[in-house]
Coordinates of C-alpha atoms in Angstrom, one line a residue:
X8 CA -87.5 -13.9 -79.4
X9 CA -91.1 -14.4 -77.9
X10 CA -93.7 -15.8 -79.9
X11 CA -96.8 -14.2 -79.8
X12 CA -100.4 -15.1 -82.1
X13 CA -97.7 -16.3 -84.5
X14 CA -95.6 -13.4 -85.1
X15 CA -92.3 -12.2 -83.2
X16 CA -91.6 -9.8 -81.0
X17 CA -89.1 -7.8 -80.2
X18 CA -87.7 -7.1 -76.5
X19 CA -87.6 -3.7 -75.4
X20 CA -83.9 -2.5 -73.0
X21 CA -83.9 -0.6 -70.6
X22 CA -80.1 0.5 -70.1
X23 CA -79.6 1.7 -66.3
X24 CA -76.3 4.5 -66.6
X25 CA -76.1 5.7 -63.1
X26 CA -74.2 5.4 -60.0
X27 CA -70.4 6.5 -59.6
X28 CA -68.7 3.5 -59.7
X29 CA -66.3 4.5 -56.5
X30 CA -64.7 1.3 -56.1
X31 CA -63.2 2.2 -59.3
X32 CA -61.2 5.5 -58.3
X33 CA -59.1 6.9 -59.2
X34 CA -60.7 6.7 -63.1
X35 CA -64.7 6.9 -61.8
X36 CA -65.6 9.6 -60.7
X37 CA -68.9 11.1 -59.8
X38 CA -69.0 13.8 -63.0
X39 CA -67.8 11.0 -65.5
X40 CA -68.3 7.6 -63.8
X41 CA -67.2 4.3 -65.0
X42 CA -69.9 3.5 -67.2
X43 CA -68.8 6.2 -69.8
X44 CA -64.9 4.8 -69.7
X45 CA -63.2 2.8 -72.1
X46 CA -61.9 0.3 -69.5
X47 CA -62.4 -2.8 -71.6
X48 CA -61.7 -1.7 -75.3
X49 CA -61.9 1.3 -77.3
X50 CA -65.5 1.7 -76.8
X51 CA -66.9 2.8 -73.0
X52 CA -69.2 0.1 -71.0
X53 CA -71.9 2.1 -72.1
X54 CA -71.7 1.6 -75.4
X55 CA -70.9 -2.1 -74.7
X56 CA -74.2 -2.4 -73.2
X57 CA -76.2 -0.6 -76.1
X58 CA -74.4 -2.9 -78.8
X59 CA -75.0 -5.8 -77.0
X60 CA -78.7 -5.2 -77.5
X61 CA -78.6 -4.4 -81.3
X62 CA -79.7 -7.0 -82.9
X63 CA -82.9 -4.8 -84.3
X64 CA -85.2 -8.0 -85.4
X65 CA -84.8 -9.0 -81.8
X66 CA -84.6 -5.9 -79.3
X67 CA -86.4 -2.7 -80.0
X68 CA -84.2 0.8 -79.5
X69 CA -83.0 1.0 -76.1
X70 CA -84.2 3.2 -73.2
X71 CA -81.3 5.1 -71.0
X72 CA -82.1 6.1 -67.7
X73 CA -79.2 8.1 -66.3
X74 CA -78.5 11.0 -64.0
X75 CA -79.4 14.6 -65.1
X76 CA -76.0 15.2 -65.5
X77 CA -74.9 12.7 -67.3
X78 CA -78.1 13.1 -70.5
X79 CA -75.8 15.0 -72.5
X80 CA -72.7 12.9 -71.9
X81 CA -74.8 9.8 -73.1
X82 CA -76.6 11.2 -76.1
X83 CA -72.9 11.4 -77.4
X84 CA -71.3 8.3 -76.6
X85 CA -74.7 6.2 -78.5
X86 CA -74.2 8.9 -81.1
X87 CA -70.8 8.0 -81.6
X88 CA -71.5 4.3 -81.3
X89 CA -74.3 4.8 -84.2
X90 CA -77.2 3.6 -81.8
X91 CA -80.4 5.6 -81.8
X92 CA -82.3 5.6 -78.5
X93 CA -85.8 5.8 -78.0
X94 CA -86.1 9.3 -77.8
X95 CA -89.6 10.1 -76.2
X96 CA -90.8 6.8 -75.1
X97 CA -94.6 6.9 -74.7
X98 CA -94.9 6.1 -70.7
X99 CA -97.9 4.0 -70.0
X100 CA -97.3 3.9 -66.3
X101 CA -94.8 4.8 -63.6
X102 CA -91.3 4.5 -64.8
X103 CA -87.9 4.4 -63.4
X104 CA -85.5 1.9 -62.0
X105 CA -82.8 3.7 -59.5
X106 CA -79.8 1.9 -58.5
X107 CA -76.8 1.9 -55.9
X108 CA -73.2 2.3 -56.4
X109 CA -73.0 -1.5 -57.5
X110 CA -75.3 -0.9 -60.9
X111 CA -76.9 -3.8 -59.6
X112 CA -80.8 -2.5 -60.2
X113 CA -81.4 -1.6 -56.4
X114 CA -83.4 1.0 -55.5
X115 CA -86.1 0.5 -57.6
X116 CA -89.2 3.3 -57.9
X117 CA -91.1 1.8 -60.5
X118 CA -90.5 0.4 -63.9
X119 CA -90.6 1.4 -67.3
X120 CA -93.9 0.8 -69.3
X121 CA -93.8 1.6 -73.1
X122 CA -96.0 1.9 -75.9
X123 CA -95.1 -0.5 -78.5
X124 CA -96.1 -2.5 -81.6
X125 CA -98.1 -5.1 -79.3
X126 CA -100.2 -4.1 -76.2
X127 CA -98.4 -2.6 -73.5
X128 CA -99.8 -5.3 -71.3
X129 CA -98.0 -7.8 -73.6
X130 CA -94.3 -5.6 -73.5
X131 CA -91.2 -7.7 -72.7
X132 CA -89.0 -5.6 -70.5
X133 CA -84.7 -6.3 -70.3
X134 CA -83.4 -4.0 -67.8
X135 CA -79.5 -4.0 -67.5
X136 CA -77.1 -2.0 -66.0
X137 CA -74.7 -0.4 -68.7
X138 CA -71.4 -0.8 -66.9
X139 CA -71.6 -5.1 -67.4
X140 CA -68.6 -6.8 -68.9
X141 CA -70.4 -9.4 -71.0
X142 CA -67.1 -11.4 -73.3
X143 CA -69.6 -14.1 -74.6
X144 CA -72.4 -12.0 -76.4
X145 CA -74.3 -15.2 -78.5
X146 CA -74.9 -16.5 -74.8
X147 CA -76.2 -13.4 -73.9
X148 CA -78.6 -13.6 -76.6
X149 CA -79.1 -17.2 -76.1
X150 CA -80.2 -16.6 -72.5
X151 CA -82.5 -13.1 -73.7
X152 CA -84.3 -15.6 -75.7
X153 CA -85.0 -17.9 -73.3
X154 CA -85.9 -15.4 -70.4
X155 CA -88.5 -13.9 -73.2
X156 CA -90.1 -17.1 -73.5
X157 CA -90.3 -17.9 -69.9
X158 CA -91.7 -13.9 -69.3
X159 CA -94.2 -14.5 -72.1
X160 CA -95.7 -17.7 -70.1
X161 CA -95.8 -15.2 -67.0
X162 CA -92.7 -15.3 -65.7
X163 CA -90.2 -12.5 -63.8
X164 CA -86.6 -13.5 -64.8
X165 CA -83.1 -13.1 -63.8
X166 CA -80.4 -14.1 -65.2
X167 CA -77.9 -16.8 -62.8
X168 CA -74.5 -16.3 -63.7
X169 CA -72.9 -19.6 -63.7
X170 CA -70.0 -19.5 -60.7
X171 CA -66.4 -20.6 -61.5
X172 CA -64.8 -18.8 -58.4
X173 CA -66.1 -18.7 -54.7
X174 CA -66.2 -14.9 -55.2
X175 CA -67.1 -13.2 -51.8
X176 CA -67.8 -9.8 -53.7
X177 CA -71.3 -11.2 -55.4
X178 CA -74.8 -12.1 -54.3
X179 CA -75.8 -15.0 -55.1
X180 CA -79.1 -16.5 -56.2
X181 CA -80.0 -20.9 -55.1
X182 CA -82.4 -22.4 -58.0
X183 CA -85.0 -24.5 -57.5
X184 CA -86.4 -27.3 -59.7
X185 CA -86.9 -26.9 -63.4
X186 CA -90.0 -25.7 -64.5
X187 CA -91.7 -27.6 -67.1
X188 CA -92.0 -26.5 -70.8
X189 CA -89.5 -23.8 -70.2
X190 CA -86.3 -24.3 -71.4
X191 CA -83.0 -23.5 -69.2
X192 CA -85.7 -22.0 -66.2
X193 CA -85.5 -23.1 -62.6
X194 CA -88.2 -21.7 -59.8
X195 CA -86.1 -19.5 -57.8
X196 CA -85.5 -20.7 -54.7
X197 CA -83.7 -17.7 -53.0
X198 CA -81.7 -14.8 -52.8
X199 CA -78.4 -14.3 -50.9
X200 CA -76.3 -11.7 -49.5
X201 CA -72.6 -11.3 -50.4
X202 CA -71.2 -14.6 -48.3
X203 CA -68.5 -15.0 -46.3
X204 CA -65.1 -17.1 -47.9
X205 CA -66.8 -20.6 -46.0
X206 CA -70.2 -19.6 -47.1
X207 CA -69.1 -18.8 -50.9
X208 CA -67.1 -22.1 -51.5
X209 CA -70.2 -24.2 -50.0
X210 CA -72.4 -22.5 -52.2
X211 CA -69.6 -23.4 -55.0
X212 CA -69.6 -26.9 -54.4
X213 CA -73.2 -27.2 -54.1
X214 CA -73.7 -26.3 -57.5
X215 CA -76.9 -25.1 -57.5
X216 CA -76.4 -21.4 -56.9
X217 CA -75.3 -18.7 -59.0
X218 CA -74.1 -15.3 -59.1
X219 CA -77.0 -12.8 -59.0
X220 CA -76.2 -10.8 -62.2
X221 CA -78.8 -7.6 -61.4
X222 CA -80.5 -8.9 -65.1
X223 CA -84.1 -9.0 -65.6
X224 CA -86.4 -9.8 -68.3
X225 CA -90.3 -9.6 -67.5
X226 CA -93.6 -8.8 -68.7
X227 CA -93.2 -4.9 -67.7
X228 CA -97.4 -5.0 -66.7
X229 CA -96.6 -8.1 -64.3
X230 CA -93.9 -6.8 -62.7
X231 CA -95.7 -3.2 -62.1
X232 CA -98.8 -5.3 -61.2
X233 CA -96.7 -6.9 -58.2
X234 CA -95.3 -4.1 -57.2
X235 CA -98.3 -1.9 -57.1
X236 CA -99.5 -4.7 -54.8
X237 CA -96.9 -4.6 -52.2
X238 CA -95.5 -1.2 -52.4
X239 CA -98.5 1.3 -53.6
X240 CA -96.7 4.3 -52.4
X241 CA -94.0 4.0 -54.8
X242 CA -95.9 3.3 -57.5
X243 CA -97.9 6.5 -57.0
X244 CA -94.9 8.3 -55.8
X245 CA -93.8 7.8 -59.6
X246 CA -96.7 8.0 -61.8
X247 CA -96.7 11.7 -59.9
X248 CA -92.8 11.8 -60.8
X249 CA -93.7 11.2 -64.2
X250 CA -97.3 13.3 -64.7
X251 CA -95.2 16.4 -63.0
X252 CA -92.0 15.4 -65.0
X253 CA -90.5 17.7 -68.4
X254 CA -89.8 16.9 -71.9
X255 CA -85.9 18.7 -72.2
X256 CA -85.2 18.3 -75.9
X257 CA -84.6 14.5 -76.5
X258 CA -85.0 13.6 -72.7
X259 CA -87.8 13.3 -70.2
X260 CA -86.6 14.4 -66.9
X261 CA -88.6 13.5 -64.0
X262 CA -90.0 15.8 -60.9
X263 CA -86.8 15.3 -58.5
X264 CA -89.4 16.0 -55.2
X265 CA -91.7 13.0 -56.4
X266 CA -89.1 11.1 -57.3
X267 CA -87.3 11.4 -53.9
X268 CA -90.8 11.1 -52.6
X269 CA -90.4 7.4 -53.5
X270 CA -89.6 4.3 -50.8
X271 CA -86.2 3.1 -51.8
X272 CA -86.1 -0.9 -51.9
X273 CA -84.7 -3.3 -54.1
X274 CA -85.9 -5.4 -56.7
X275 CA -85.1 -8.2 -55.1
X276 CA -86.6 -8.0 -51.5
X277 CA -89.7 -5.9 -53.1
X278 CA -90.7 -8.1 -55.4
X279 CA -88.9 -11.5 -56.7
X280 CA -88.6 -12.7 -52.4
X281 CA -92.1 -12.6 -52.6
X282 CA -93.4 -13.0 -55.9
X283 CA -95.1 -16.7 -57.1
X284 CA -94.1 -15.8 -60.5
X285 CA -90.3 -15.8 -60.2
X286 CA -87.3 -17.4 -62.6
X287 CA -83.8 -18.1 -62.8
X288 CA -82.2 -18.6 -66.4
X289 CA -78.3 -20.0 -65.8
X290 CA -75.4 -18.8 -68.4
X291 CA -72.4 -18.8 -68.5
X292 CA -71.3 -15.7 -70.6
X293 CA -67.9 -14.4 -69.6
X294 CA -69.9 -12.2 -67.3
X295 CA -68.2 -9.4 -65.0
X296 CA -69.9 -6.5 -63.0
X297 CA -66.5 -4.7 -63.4
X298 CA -66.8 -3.6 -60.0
X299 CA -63.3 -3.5 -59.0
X300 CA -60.1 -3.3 -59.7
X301 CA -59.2 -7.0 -59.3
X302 CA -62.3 -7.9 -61.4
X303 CA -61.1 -6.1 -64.4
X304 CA -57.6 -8.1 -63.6
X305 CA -59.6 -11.0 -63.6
X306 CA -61.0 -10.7 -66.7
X307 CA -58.0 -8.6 -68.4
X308 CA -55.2 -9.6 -70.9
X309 CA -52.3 -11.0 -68.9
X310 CA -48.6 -10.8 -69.8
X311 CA -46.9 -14.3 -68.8
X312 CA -45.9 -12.6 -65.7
X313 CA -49.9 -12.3 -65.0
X314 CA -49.5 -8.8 -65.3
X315 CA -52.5 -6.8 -66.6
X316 CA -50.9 -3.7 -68.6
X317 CA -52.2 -0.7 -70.2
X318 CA -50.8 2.7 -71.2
X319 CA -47.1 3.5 -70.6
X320 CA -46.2 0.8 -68.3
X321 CA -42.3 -0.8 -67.8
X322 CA -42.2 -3.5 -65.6
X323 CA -39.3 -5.6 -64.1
X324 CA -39.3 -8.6 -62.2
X325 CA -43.4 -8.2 -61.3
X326 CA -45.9 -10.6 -61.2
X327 CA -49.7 -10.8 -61.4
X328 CA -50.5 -6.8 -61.1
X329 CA -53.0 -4.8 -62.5
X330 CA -50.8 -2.0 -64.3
X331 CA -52.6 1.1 -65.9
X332 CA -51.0 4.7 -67.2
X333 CA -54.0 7.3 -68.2
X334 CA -51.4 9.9 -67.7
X335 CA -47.2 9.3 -67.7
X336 CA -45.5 6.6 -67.6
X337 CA -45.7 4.1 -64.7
X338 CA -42.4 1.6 -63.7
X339 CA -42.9 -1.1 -61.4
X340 CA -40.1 -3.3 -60.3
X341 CA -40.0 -6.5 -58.2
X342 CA -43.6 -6.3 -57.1
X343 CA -46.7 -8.8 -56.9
X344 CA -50.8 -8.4 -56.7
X345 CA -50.5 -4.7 -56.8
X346 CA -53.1 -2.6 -58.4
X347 CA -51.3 1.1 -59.9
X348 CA -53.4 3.2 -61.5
X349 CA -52.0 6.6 -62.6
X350 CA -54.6 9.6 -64.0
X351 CA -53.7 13.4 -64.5
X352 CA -54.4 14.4 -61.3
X353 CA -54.4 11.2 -59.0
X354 CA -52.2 7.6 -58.6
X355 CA -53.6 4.6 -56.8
X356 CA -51.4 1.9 -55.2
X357 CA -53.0 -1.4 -53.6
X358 CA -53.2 -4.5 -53.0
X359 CA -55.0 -6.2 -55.0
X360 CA -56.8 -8.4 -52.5
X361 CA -58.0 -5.1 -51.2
X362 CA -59.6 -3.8 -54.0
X363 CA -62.9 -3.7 -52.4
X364 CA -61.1 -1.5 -49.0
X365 CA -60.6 1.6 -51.9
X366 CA -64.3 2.6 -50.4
X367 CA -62.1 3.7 -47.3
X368 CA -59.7 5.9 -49.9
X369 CA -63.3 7.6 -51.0
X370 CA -64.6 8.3 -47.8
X371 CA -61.6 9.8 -46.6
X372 CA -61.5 12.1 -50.0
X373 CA -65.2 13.0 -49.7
X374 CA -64.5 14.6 -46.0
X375 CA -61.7 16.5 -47.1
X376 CA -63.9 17.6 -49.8
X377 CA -61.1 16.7 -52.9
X378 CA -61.9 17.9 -56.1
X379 CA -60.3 14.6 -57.2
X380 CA -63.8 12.4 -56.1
X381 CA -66.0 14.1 -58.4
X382 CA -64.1 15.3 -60.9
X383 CA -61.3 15.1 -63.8
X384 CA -58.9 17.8 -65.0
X385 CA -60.6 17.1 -68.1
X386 CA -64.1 18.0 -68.1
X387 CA -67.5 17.0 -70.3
X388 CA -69.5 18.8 -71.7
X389 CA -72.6 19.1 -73.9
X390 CA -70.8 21.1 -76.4
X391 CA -66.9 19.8 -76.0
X392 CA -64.8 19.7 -73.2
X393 CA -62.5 21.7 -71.1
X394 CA -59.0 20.7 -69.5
X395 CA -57.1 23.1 -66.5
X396 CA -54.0 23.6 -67.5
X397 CA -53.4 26.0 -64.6
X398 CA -54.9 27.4 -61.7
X399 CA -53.1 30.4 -59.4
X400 CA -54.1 33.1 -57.8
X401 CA -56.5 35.1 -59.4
X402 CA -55.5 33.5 -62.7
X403 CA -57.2 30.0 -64.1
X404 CA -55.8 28.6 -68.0
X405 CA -58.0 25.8 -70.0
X406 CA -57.7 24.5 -72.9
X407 CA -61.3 24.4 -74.4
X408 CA -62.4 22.1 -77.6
X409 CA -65.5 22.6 -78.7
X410 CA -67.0 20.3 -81.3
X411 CA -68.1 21.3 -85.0
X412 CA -71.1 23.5 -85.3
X413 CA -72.0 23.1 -81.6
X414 CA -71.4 26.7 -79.2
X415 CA -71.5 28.0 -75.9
X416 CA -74.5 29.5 -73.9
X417 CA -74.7 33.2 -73.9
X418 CA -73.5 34.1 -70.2
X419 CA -71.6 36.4 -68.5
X420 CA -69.4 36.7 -65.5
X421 CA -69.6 38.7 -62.5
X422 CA -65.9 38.7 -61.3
X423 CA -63.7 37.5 -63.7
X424 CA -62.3 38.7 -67.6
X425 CA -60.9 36.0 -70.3
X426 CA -58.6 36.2 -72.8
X427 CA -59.4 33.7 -75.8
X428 CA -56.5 32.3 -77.9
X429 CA -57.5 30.4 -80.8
X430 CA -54.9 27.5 -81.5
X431 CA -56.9 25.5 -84.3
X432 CA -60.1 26.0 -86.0
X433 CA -62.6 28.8 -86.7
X434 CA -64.2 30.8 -83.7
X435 CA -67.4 32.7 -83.9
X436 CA -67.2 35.0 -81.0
X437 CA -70.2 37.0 -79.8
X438 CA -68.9 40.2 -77.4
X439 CA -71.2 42.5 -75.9
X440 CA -73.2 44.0 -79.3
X441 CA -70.4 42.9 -81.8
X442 CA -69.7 39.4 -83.5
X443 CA -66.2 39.0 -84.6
X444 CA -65.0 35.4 -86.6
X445 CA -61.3 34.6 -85.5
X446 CA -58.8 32.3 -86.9
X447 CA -55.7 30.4 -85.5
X448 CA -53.5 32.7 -83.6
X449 CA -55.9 35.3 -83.5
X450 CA -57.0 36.3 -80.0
X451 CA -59.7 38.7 -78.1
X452 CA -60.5 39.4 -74.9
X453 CA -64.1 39.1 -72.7
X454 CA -64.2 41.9 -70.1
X455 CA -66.0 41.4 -66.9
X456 CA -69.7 41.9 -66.9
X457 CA -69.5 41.6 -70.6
X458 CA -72.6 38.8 -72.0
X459 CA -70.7 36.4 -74.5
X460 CA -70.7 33.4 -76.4
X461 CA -67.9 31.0 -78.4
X462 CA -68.8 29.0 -81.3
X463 CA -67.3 26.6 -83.6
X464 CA -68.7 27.4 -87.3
X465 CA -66.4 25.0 -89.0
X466 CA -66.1 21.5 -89.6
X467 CA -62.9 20.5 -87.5
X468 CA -62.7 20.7 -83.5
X469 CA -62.0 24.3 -82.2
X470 CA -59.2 24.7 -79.6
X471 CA -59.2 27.9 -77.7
X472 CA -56.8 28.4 -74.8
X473 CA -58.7 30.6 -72.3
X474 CA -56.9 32.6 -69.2
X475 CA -59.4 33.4 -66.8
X476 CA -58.2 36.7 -64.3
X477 CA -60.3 38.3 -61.1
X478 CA -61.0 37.9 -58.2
X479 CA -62.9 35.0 -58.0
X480 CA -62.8 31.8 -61.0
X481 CA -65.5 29.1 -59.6
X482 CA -67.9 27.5 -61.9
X483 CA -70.9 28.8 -60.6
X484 CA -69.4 32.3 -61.6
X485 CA -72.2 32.1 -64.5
X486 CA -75.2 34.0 -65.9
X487 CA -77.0 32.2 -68.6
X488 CA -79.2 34.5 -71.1
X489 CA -79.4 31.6 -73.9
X490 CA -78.0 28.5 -74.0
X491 CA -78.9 25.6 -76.8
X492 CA -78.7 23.1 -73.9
X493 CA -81.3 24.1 -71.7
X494 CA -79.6 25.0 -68.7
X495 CA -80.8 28.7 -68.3

């Protein structure tokens, strides 16, 4: 922890939760990307990345910065993890950190300035993307401290990640000399693109370049201060995104036309390429940016076969794939450095050398405009979730759970009726002028044009199997009058 006037200080997170994660299709997906998936354990990377920072003598309650629709999806998964978020985090100055695809902290507008305990200009910044694979945590730590102490003596940090591979799918960063009277800091020599094979093993042997992890740690006035100097226009750009922005229950969500006002850079060519306060911290701490398929076979349980299996997987006479069964079972027999990855609605067979070539599967799928890019048969949100069971001609099914005490908004549709089936738990129905409770097997039915609202009073989940019928079933088939939510 930093050491300042004798007393320590906490770190404040900022965890970045955007992007969509494509390389990682078929289970990323634009609506529910691959931060918010258990692809590592039981818990989603998300979570992974809030825990990791929980340690509250050290690090103060995280920020999230996430796309508008994701807020609701990520209140739930901290909630579920037990972390509390800052909430409203007083903003000093311009705020937000954008991002690519990659989570790797490009695209930066501003950064985040809070109000806390010590002066604002005194505020020790970590900003990490929330879709990390970090296996050695301590060294995480280890390294956090380190970077504070380097960012309190008026440095801007990244972390190195030490390189065991000649991995052609990473930027690299080439340190310098130590810097005196700060432990495990080098000056920071220079940043690199993603290398050719050649260019990755020389950098390899060298031994004085490391993966460029996307992790910084910085005194959050020194690195605003820098920026404002080189790029005032998006430092204004935000403060106006911020001044013109909303509080939405426990969010603040920006102005989207300032926001998009801002230049898009990144953090790396607008500030630490130019900077005469940058510093590289090296660890080695199981680190992965989980960005593809063959990275999570990398760093995955393997069978002595090197096979990487998960879900309802046989396999017979195959060798080193990456095997994984979301939906049904998946065989594979006499095969070697495949990826297979099965969903509901979608499989994925490749080689696994060509992990990174799935970007071509995406594009194709984005100009066919496939329902299977964005979205998953099961769908998220605020108040439960919804699964399509079947979709026909003028008829839809789902299967709709809806959480304890949480409800629907008040809405009504302008060309389709529902019948409502309750299969488990209590449902508080509101239909035209009349409220009616119903129980399991009980059933009522939503004519069209008709405002109404479903609730779950009770303590369990409520499962409701809903049959949509008319002419037309599309989302966007709603009218809001009231809705808990915000999204009138």
């Amino acid at each position: 922890m930093a050491l300042t006037n004798g007393q320590w200080r906490r770190i404040h997170p900022v965890i970045l939760s955007g992007g969509s994660g494509t390389r990682l299709w078929p289970m990323s997906r634009a609506h529910y990307p691959k931060q918010l998936l258990p692809l590592l354990s039981s818990r989603s990377l998300l979570q992974e990345a809030a825990l990791r920072v929980g340690d509250g003598a050290r690090f103060a309650p995280p920020v999230i910065v996430a796309n508008d629709e994701h807020r609701f999806i990520v209140a739930e998964h901290l909630r579920l993890a037990g972390i509390a978020p800052q909430a409203h985090p007083d903003v000093l100055e311009a705020a937000v950190v954008g991002w690519n695809d990659d989570q790797k902290l490009v695209k930066p507008k501003a950064f985040v300035v809070l109000k806390s305990p010590e002066k604002a200009s005194d505020a020790l910044m970590l900003v990490l993307p929330s879709d990390h694979a970090i296996s050695d945590v301590p060294a995480f730590v280890a390294a956090a401290d380190r970077a504070a102490a380097a960012a309190h003596a008026g440095r801007l940090v990244t972390f190195g990640i030490t390189a065991d591979r000649p991995d052609t799918g990473y930027g690299y960063i080439k340190r310098g000399a130590a810097i005196a009277g700060m432990d495990g800091a080098y000056e920071l020599a220079a940043f690199v693109e993603k290398p050719d094979r050649a260019h990755a093993e020389a950098y390899l042997a060298a031994g004085d370049y490391c993966w460029n992890s996307g992790i910084f740690l910085f005194p959050a006035a020194l690195f605003l201060s820098e920026l404002e100097e080189r790029h005032p226009a998006m430092v204004a750009a935000c403060r106006r995104a911020l001044d013109q922005g909303k509080r939405d229950l426990d969010f603040l969500r920006l102005d989207k036309s300032a926001f998009a006002a801002a230049e898009n850079n990144s953090v790396d060519y607008a500030v630490m390429e130019h900077t005469r306060h940058a510093a590289v911290i090296p660890v080695d701490m199981g680190w992965s940016d989980v960005g593809t398929w063959d990275a999570l076979w990398q760093i995955g349980a393997k069978d002595g076969a090197g096979n990487v299996v998960l879900g309802d997987v046989m396999t017979e006479d195959s060798r080193n794939c990456y095997l994984r069964a979301e939906h049904g079972l998946v065989t594979a027999l006499g095969v070697e450095d495949l990826v297979v990855v099965a969903t509901a609605d979608a499989v994925l067979v490749a080689e696994r050398d060509r992990a990174q070539d799935i970007k071509r599967i995406v594009a194709r799928l984005e100009r066919d405009g496939r329902s299977e890019l964005t979205a998953h048969p099961l769908v998220h949100r605020p108040w439960g979730s919804f699964r399509s069971i079947h979709s026909g001609d003028r008829v839809q099914v789902k299967h709709i759970m809806v959480k304890p005490g949480a409800k629907l908004s008040l809405q009504m549709h302008h060309h389709r009726a529902e019948h409502w089936v309750v299969v488990h738990g209590t449902a508080k129905v509101v239909r035209g002028n009349e409220e009616i409770v119903l129980y399991e097997d009980q059933s009522t039915y939503i004519p069209l044009g008709t405002p109404h609202r479903l609730e779950n009073p009770g303590k369990i989940p409520l499962h409701v199997i809903e049959v949509q019928s008319g002419s037309y079933l599309g989302e966007d088939d709603i009218v809001r009058f009231d809705d808990t939510y915000g999204r009138n």
